[in-house]
Structures are given as structure tokens and as C-alpha cells.
CSV table of C-alpha atoms and ligand atoms in Angstrom, one decimal:
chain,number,residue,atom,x,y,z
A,9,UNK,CA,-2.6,-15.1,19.7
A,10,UNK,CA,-3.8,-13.4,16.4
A,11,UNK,CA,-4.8,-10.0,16.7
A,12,UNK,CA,-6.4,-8.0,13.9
A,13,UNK,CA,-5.5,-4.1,13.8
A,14,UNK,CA,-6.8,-1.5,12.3
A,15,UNK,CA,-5.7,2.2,11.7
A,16,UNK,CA,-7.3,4.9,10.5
A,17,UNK,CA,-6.3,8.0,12.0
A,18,UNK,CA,-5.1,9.8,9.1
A,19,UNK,CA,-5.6,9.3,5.4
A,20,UNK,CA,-4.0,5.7,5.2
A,21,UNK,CA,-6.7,2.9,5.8
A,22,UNK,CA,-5.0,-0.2,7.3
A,23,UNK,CA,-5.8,-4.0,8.3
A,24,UNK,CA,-3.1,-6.0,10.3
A,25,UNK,CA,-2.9,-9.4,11.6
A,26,UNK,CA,-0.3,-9.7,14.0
A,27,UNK,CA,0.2,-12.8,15.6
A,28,UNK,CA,2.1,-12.9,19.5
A,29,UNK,CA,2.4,-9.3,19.3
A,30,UNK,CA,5.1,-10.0,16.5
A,31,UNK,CA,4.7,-11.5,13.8
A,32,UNK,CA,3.2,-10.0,10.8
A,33,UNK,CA,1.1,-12.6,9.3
A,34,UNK,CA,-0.3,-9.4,6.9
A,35,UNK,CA,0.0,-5.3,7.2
A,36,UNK,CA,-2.5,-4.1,4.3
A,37,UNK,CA,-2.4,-0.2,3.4
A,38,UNK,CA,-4.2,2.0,1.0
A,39,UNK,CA,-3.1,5.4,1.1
A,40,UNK,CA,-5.4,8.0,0.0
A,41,UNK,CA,-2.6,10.6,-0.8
A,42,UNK,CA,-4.3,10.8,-4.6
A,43,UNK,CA,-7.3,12.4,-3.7
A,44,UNK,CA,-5.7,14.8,-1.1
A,45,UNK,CA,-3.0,15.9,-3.5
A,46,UNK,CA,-4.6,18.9,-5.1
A,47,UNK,CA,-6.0,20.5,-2.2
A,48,UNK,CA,-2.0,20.4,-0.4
A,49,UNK,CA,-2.9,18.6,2.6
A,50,UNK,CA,-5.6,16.0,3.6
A,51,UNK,CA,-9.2,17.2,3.7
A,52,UNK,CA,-10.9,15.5,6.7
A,53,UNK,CA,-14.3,15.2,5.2
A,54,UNK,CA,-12.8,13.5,2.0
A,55,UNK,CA,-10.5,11.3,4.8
A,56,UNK,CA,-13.1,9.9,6.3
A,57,UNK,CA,-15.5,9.4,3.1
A,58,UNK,CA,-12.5,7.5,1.7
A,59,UNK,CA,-11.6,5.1,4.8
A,60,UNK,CA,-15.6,4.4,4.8
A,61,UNK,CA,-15.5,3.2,1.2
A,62,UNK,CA,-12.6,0.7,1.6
A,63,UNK,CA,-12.5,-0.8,5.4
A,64,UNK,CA,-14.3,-3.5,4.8
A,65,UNK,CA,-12.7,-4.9,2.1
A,66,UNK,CA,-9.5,-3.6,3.6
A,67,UNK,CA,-10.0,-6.0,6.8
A,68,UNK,CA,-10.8,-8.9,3.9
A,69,UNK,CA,-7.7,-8.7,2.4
A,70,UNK,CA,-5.9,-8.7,5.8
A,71,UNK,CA,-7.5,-11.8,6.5
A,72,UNK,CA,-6.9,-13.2,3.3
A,73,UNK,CA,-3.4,-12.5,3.1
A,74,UNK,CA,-2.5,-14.0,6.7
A,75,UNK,CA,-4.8,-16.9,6.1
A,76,UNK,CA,-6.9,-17.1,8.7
A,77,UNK,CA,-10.8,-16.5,9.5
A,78,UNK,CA,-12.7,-14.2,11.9
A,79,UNK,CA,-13.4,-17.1,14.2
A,80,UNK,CA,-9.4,-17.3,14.9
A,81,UNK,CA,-9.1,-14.0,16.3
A,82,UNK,CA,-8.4,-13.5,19.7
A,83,UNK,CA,-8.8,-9.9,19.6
A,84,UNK,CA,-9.2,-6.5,17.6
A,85,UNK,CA,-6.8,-3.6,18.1
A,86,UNK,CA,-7.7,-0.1,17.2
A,87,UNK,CA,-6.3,3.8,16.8
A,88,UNK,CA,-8.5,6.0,19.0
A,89,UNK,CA,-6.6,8.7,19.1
A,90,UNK,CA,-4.7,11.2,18.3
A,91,UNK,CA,-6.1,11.9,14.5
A,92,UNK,CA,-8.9,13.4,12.5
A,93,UNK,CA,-11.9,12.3,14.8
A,94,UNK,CA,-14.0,11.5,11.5
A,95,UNK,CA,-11.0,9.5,10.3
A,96,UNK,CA,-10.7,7.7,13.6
A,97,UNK,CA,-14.3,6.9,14.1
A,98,UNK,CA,-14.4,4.6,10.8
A,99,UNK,CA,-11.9,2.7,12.2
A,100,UNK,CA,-13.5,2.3,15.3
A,101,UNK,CA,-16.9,1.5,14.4
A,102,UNK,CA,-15.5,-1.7,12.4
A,103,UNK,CA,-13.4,-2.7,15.2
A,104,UNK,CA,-16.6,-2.6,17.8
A,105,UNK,CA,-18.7,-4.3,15.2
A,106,UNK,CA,-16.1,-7.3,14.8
A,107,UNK,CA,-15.4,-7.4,18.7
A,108,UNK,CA,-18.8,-7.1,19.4
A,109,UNK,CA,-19.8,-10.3,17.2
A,110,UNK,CA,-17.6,-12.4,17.9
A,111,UNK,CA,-17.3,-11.6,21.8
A,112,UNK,CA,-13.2,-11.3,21.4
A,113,UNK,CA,-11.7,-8.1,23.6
A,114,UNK,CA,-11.7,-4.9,22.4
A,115,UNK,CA,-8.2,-2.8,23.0
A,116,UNK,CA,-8.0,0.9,21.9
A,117,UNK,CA,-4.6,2.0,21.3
A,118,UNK,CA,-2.8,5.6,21.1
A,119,UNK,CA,-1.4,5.9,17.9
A,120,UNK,CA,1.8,7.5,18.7
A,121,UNK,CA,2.3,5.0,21.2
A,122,UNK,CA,1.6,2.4,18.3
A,123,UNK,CA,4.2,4.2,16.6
A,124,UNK,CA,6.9,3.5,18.8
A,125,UNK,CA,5.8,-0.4,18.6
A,126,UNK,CA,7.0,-0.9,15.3
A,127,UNK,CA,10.5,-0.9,16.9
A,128,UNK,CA,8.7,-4.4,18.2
A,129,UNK,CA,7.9,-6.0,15.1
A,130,UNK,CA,10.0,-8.9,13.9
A,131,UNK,CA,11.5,-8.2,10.7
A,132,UNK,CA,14.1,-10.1,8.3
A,133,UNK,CA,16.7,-8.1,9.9
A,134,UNK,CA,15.5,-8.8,13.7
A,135,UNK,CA,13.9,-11.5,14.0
A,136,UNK,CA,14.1,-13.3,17.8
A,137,UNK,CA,15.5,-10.0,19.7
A,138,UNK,CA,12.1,-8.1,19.1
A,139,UNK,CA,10.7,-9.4,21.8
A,140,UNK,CA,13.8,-8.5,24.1
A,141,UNK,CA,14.2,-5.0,23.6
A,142,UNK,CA,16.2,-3.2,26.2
A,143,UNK,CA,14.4,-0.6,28.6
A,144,UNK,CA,14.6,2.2,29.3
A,145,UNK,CA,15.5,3.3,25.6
A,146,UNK,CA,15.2,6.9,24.4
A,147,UNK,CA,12.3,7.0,21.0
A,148,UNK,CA,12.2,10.1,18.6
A,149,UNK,CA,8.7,9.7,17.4
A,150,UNK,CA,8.5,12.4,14.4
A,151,UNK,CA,5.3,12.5,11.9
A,152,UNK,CA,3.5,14.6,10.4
A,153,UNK,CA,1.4,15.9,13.2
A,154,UNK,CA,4.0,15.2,16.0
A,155,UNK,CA,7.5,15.4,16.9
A,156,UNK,CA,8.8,14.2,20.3
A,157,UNK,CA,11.0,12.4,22.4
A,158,UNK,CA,10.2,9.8,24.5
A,159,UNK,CA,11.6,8.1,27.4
A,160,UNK,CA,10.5,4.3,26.8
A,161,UNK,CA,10.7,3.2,30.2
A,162,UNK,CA,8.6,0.3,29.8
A,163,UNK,CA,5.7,-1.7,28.3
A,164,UNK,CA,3.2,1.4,28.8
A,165,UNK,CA,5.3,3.9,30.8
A,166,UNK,CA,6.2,6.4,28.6
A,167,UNK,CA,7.5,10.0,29.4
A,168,UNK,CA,7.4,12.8,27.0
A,169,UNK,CA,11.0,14.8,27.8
A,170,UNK,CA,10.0,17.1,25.0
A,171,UNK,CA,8.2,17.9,22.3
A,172,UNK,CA,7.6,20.8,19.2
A,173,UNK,CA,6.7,24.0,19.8
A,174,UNK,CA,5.2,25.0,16.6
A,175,UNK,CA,5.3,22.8,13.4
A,176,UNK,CA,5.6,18.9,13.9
A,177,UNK,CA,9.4,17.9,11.8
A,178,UNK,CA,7.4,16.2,8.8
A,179,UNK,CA,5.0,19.2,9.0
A,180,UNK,CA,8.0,21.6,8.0
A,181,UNK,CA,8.7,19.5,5.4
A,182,UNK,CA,5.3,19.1,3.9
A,183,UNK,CA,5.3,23.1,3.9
A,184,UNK,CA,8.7,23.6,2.9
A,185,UNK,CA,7.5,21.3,-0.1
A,186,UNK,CA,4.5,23.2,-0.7
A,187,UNK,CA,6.1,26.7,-1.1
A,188,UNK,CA,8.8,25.5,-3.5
A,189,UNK,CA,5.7,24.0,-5.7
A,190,UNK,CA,7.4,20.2,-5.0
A,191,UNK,CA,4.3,18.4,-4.2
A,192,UNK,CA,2.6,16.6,-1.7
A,193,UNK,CA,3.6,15.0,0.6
A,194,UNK,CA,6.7,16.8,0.5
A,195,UNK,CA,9.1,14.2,2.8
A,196,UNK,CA,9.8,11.9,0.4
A,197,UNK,CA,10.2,14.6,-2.1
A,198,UNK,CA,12.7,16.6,-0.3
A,199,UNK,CA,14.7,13.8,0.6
A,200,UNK,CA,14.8,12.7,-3.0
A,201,UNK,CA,15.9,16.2,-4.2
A,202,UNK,CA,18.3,16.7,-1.2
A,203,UNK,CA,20.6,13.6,-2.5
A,204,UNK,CA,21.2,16.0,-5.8
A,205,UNK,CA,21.8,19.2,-3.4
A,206,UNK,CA,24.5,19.9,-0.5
A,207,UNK,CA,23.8,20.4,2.6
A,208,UNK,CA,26.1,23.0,3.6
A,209,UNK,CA,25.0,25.5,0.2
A,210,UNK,CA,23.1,27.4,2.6
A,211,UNK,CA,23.4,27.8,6.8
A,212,UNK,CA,19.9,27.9,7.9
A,213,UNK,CA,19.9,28.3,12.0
A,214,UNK,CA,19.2,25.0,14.1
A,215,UNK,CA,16.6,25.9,16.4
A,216,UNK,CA,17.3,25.0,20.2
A,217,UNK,CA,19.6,23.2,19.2
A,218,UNK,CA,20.8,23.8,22.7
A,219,UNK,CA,18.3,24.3,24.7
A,220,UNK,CA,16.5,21.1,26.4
A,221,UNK,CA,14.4,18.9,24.7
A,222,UNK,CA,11.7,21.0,23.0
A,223,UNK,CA,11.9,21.4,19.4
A,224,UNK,CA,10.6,24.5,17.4
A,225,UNK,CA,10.1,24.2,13.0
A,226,UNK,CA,8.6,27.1,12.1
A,227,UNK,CA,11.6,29.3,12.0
A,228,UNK,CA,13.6,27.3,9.7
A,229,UNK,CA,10.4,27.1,7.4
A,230,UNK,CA,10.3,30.9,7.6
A,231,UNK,CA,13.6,31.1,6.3
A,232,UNK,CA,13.7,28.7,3.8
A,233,UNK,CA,10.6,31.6,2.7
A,234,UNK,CA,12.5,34.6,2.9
A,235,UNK,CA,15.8,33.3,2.1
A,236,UNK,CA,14.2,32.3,-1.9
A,237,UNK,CA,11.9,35.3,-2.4
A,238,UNK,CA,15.0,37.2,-1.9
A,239,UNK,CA,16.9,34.7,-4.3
A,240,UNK,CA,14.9,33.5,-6.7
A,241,UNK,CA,18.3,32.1,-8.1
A,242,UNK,CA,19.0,29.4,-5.9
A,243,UNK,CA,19.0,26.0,-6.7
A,244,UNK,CA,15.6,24.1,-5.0
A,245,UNK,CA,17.8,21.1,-4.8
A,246,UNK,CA,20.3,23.1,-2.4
A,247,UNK,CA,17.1,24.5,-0.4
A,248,UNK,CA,16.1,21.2,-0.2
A,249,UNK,CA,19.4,19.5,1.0
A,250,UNK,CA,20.2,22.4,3.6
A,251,UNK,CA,16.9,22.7,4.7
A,252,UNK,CA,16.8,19.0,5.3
A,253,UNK,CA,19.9,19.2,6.7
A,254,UNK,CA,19.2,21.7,9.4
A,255,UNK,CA,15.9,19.2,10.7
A,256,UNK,CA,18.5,16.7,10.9
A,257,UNK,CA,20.8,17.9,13.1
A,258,UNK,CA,19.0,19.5,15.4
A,259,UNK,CA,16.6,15.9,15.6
A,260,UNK,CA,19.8,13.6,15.8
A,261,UNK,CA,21.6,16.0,18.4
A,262,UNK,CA,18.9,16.2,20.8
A,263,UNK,CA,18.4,12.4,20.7
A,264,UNK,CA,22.1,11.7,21.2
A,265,UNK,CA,21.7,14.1,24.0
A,266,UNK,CA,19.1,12.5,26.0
A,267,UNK,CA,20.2,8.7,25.7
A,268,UNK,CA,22.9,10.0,27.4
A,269,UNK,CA,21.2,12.1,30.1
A,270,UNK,CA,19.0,9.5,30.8
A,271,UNK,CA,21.5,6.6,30.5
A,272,UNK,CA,19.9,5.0,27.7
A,273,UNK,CA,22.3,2.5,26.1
A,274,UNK,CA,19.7,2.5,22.7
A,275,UNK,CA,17.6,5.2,20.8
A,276,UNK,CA,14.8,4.0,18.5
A,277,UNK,CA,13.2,6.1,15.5
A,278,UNK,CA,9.6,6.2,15.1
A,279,UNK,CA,6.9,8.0,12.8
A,280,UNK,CA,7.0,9.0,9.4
A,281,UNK,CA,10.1,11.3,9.3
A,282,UNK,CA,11.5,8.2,10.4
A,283,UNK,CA,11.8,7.3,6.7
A,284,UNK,CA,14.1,10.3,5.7
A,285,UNK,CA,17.4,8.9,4.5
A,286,UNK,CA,19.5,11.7,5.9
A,287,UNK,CA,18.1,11.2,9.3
A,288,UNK,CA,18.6,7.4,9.3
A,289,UNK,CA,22.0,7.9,8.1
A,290,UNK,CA,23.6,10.3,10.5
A,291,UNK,CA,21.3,8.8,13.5
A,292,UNK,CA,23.3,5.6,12.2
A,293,UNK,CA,26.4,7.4,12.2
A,294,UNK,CA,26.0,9.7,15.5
A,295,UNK,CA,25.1,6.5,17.6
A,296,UNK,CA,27.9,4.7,16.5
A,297,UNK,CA,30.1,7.6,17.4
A,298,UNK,CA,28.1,7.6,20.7
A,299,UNK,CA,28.6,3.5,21.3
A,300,UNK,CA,24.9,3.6,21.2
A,301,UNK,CA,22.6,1.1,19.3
A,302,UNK,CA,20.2,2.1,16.7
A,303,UNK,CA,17.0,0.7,16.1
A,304,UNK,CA,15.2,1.7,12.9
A,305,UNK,CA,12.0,0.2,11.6
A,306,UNK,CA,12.1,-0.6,7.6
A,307,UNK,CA,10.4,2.2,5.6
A,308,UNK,CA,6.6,0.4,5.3
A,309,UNK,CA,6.5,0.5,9.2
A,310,UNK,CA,7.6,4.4,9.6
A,311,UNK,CA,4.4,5.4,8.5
A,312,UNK,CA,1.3,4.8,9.2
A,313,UNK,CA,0.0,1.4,9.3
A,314,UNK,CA,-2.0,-1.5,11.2
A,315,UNK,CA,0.8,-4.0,12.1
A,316,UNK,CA,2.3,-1.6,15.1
A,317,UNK,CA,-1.4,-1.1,15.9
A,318,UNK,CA,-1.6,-4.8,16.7
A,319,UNK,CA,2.1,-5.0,18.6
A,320,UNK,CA,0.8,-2.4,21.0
A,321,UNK,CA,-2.6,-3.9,21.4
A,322,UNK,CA,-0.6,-6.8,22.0
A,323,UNK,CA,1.2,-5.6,24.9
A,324,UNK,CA,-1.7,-3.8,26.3
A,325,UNK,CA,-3.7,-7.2,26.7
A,326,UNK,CA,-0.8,-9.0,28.3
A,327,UNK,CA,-0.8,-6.0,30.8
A,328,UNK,CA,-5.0,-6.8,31.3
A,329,UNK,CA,-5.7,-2.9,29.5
A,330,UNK,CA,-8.5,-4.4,27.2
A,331,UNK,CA,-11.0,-1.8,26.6
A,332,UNK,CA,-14.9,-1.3,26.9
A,333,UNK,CA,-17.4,-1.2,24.0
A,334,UNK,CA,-18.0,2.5,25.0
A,335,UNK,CA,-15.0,3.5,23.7
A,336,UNK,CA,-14.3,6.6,21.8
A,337,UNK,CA,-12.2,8.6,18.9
A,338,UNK,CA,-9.9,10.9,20.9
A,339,UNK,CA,-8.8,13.6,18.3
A,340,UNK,CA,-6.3,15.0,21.0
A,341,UNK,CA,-4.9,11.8,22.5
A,342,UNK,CA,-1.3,12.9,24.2
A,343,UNK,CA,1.2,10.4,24.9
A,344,UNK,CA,2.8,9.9,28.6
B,420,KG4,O1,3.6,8.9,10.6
B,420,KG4,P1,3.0,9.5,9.3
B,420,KG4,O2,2.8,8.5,8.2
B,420,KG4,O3,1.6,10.1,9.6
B,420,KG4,C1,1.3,10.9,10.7
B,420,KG4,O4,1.0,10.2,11.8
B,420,KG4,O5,1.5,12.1,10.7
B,420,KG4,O6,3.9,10.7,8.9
B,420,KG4,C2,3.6,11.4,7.7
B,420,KG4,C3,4.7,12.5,7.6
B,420,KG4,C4,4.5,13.5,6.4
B,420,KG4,O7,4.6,14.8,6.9
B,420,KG4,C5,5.5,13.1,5.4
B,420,KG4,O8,6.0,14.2,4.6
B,420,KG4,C6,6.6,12.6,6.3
B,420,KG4,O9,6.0,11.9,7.3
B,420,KG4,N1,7.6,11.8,5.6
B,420,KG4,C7,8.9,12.1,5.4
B,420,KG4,C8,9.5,11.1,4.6
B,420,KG4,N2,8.5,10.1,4.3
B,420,KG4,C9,7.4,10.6,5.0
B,420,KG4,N3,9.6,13.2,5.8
B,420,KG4,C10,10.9,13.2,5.4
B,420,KG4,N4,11.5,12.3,4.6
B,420,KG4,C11,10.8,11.2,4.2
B,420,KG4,N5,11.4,10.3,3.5
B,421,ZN,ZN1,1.4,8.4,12.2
């Protein structure tokens, strides 16, 4: 069964073919992080202008590169939510159009949900057990806009044990980024600079760490504030690595944590924060520790793309979800 995918809930405009719900036959992404840059953060109105002007051809390449024509799709898989609903409705509108002329089902699917799915996607590294994965398993799903953890139970039954409070995890990062005049988006850029820095130059608080499975980002951000416009002096590269540092733990505990409350023998990472090399690393080292297996999706399926757009859709049409024609951007989508 090919399925194309498309995502477009955010600034990156992605095509996907997926084939069984597994195989990715192509996963094409163009990011538009150059034209939000200077402003700090995305600008919907540019967003959406941007995913207008390249879907098409987008979708063309996808095709291209996994060799094969409209007329062998089986279906189109879309992002209707959560996102910028201007973002989300480019998407949308191509996937109708395609669905609609060439009579092939229609399946909407909730991006954070998709999120989780990369942990579906065969890889070099996991090929043949991606279609296996154990349930229940326990997912951190932490992105720009969200941070949660979720208790996979199975295909489609998803509980949210907790979620943030304030700022989503890659949020504080893209502020943290922003105030010490790093860059945008500040993940990656903090993580690069934390590898030159140590973690333990500064003891920032770790926020509930404690306390159940809600999270809360805005303090440490706060402090990170206060801490250098009292001490100009300090080295950003120390900032970086404590603040980094402080995410971590608190992220890695609380998922440790609940895979064992909830008898989970595996944890998966999901979202863009996913990519963070400190929080791969000690999520590696804390599950060993734990007895617990990992799962980690490689780097180009942390963030945001088409292929675990497709895996989900994939899933939901097995299950008999497709949806209508009448379906519509849901800015607010929750999860659960
Ligand atoms: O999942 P994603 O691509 O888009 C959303 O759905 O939000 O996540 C984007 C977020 C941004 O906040 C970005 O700064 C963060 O993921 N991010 C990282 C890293 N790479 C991306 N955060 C920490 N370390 C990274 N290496
Ligand atoms: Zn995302």
C-alpha cells in the first residue's frame, strides 16, 4: 500500500511516500527556517505564504524520488492539527484535491500522534522489528509547541499522563537562545555550545522534578535571565550546558519514572527535542541503568516531517479511521 503524506503544520513543508506503513520510499522537506529567522520565531502569515509557493512541487519530488505515479496511490495522509491553522490548511487543501481526483481515501492525522509514529518507521538500524513494537510503551513527545508524556497503549489509544505547564521543552530553548543573542532556532544551537560548556558550572532548579508527570519551563528560562543580567561574566557556553542540562534531567527522570509506574518494559522519544544529544545520551544511559529499552528515531525523523505522517495514516486505515472530504485544520488538536 503506498501512501503519500503530507505535513504542514509548522514552517517545514513535507511530501512522503510511505509504503505498508513503513517503508520510506521518499520523506522530502524544505524548511523555511530562513525567512523566519530575523523576526525570532515563525510568522504565520509568512508560514503559510511559504508552504503555498512550494507544495506542489514539493509532492513532485516525493513522487519522483520514490518512483511511482499518482495512479499507484492508495491513499493520502494529512496533518490537521495541532499547528498554525493557515499553515495546516495548505496542506490540507492539496491532500483533498489529490484524494478527491483520484477517488483514493482521505485520512487526517494528529500531528503529535504522527510524531510518536516515527518510532514505526523502518530504518538501517531497525529494519523488521518496526512493525512489532511492544505495547504498552511509555513516549516523551517534546517539540517546539509541546511537551508530554504519553502512555502508548496501542494503535490509537493514547493517554496523556502529563504534560507542560507553561513553555513546551524546545520552547525554553528557543527562548533561552534568543536572550543570549544565539539564534534561531536555538535547539540545535544550544546543544552545539553545551558540548564546549559543563553542565554542573551553574545549579539551575529542576522543576517538578518530583512531583507527577506535569512539567513546567518557564522558571528555568527565568533564571537563566536573571542569573546573566546579574553576571554578565559568565561563559554562554556554561549557560548553555547547565541550562541544557537542567531540561534534561528533569525530562529523562520523569520518563524513567513512569515506564516504571506503568510497567512499561520500553520508552520511546519523539518530537524535535528528540534530537538533542544530551537527552539521547543520558535517556540511553538511564534506561540501560533501568533494564529498559530505548527507542530513538534518527535525527531527520525527530522533527517535523511527512514520512511519520504516512506511518500513522497507515495505521489509521487498517483500523477503518479514513476520513471525510469535509475535513478540517484543527489549530488546537490535543492528543488522548
Ligand atoms: O517537532 P518540531 O520540529 O516542531 C514542532 O512540532 O514544534 O520541533 C521543533 C523544536 C524547536 O523548538 C527546536 O529548537 C527544537 O525542536 N530542537 C532541538 C534540537 N533540534 C531541534 N532542541 C534541542 N536540541 C536539539 N538538537
Ligand atoms: Zn512537530
Amino acid at each position: 500500500m503506498n501512501i503519500l503524506a503530507i505535513e504542514t503544520s509548522c514552517d517545514e513543508t513535507s511530501a512522503a511516500v510511505v509504503k505498508d506503513g513503513c517503508k520510506i520510499l521518499s520523506n522530502i522537506i524544505a524548511t523555511q527556517v530562513e525567512f523566519h529567522k530575523k523576526y525570532g520565531g515563525i510568522v504565520p502569515e509568512i508560514a503559510s505564504r511559504k508552504h503555498i509557493e512550494v507544495i506542489n512541487p514539493i509532492i513532485e519530488q516525493a513522487l519522483d524520488k520514490a518512483k511511482v505515479k499518482f495512479k499507484d496511490l492508495d491513499a493520502v495522509a494529512v496533518t490537521y492539527g495541532p499547528g498554525l491553522v493557515g499553515s495546516l490548511l495548505v496542506g490540507l487543501c492539496a491532500a483533498k484535491a489529490i484524494a478527491y481526483s483520484l477517488d483514493i481515501p482521505l485520512v487526517g492525522v494528529n500531528h503529535l500522534e504522527a510524531h510518536i509514529y516515527a518510532n514505526f518507521l523502518e530504518t538501517r538500524h531497525s529494519s523488521l522489528v518496526t512493525r512489532n513494537r511492544k505495547f504498552p510503551f511509555v513516549c516523551l513527545l517534546v517539540s517546539g509547541g509541546h511537551t508530554m508524556l504519553v502512555l502508548v497503549k496501542d494503535h490509537g489509544e493514547d493517554e496523556v499522563l502529563g504534560r507542560t505547564r507553561d513553555d513546551a521543552a524546545g520552547e525554553a530553548f528557543d527562548k533561552v537562545a534568543r536572550f543570549l543573542e544565539l539564534g534561531y532556532p536555538g535547539g540545535p544551537i544550544i546543544d552545539k555550545l553545551a558540548k564546549e560548556g559543563d553542565p554542573n558550572a551553574i545549579k539551575f532548579t529542576r522543576p517538578m522534578l518530583d512531583q507527577g508527570y506535569d512539567f513546567s519551563f518557564s522558571g528555568i528560562k527565568t533564571a537563566v535571565v536573571n542569573l546573566v543580567t546579574r553576571n554578565p561574566q559568565l561563559e554562554t557556553r556554561n549557560i548553555a550546558a547547565s541550562f541544557q542540562q537542567a531540561v534534561v534531567d528533569v525530562l529523562v527522570a520523569k520518563t524513567i519514572r513512569a515506564a516504571k509506574e506503568y510497567n512499561c518494559k520500553t520508552i520511546a522519544l519523539a518530537g524535535g527535542v528528540s534530537a538533542n544529544s544530551a537527552l539521547r545520551k543520558e535517556m540511553e544511559t538511564q534506561a540501560k541503568n533501568n533494564k529498559l529499552k530505548v527507542l530513538i528515531p534518527p535525527l531527520s525523523l525527530c522533527t517535523d516531517n511527512a514520512a511519520m505522517v504516512g506511518c500513522a495514516g497507515y495505521y489509521h486505515l487498517k483500523d477503518k479511521k479514513a476520513s471525510d472530504l469535509n475535513l478540517t485544520a484543527v489549530a488546537s488538536l490535543r492528543l488522548g
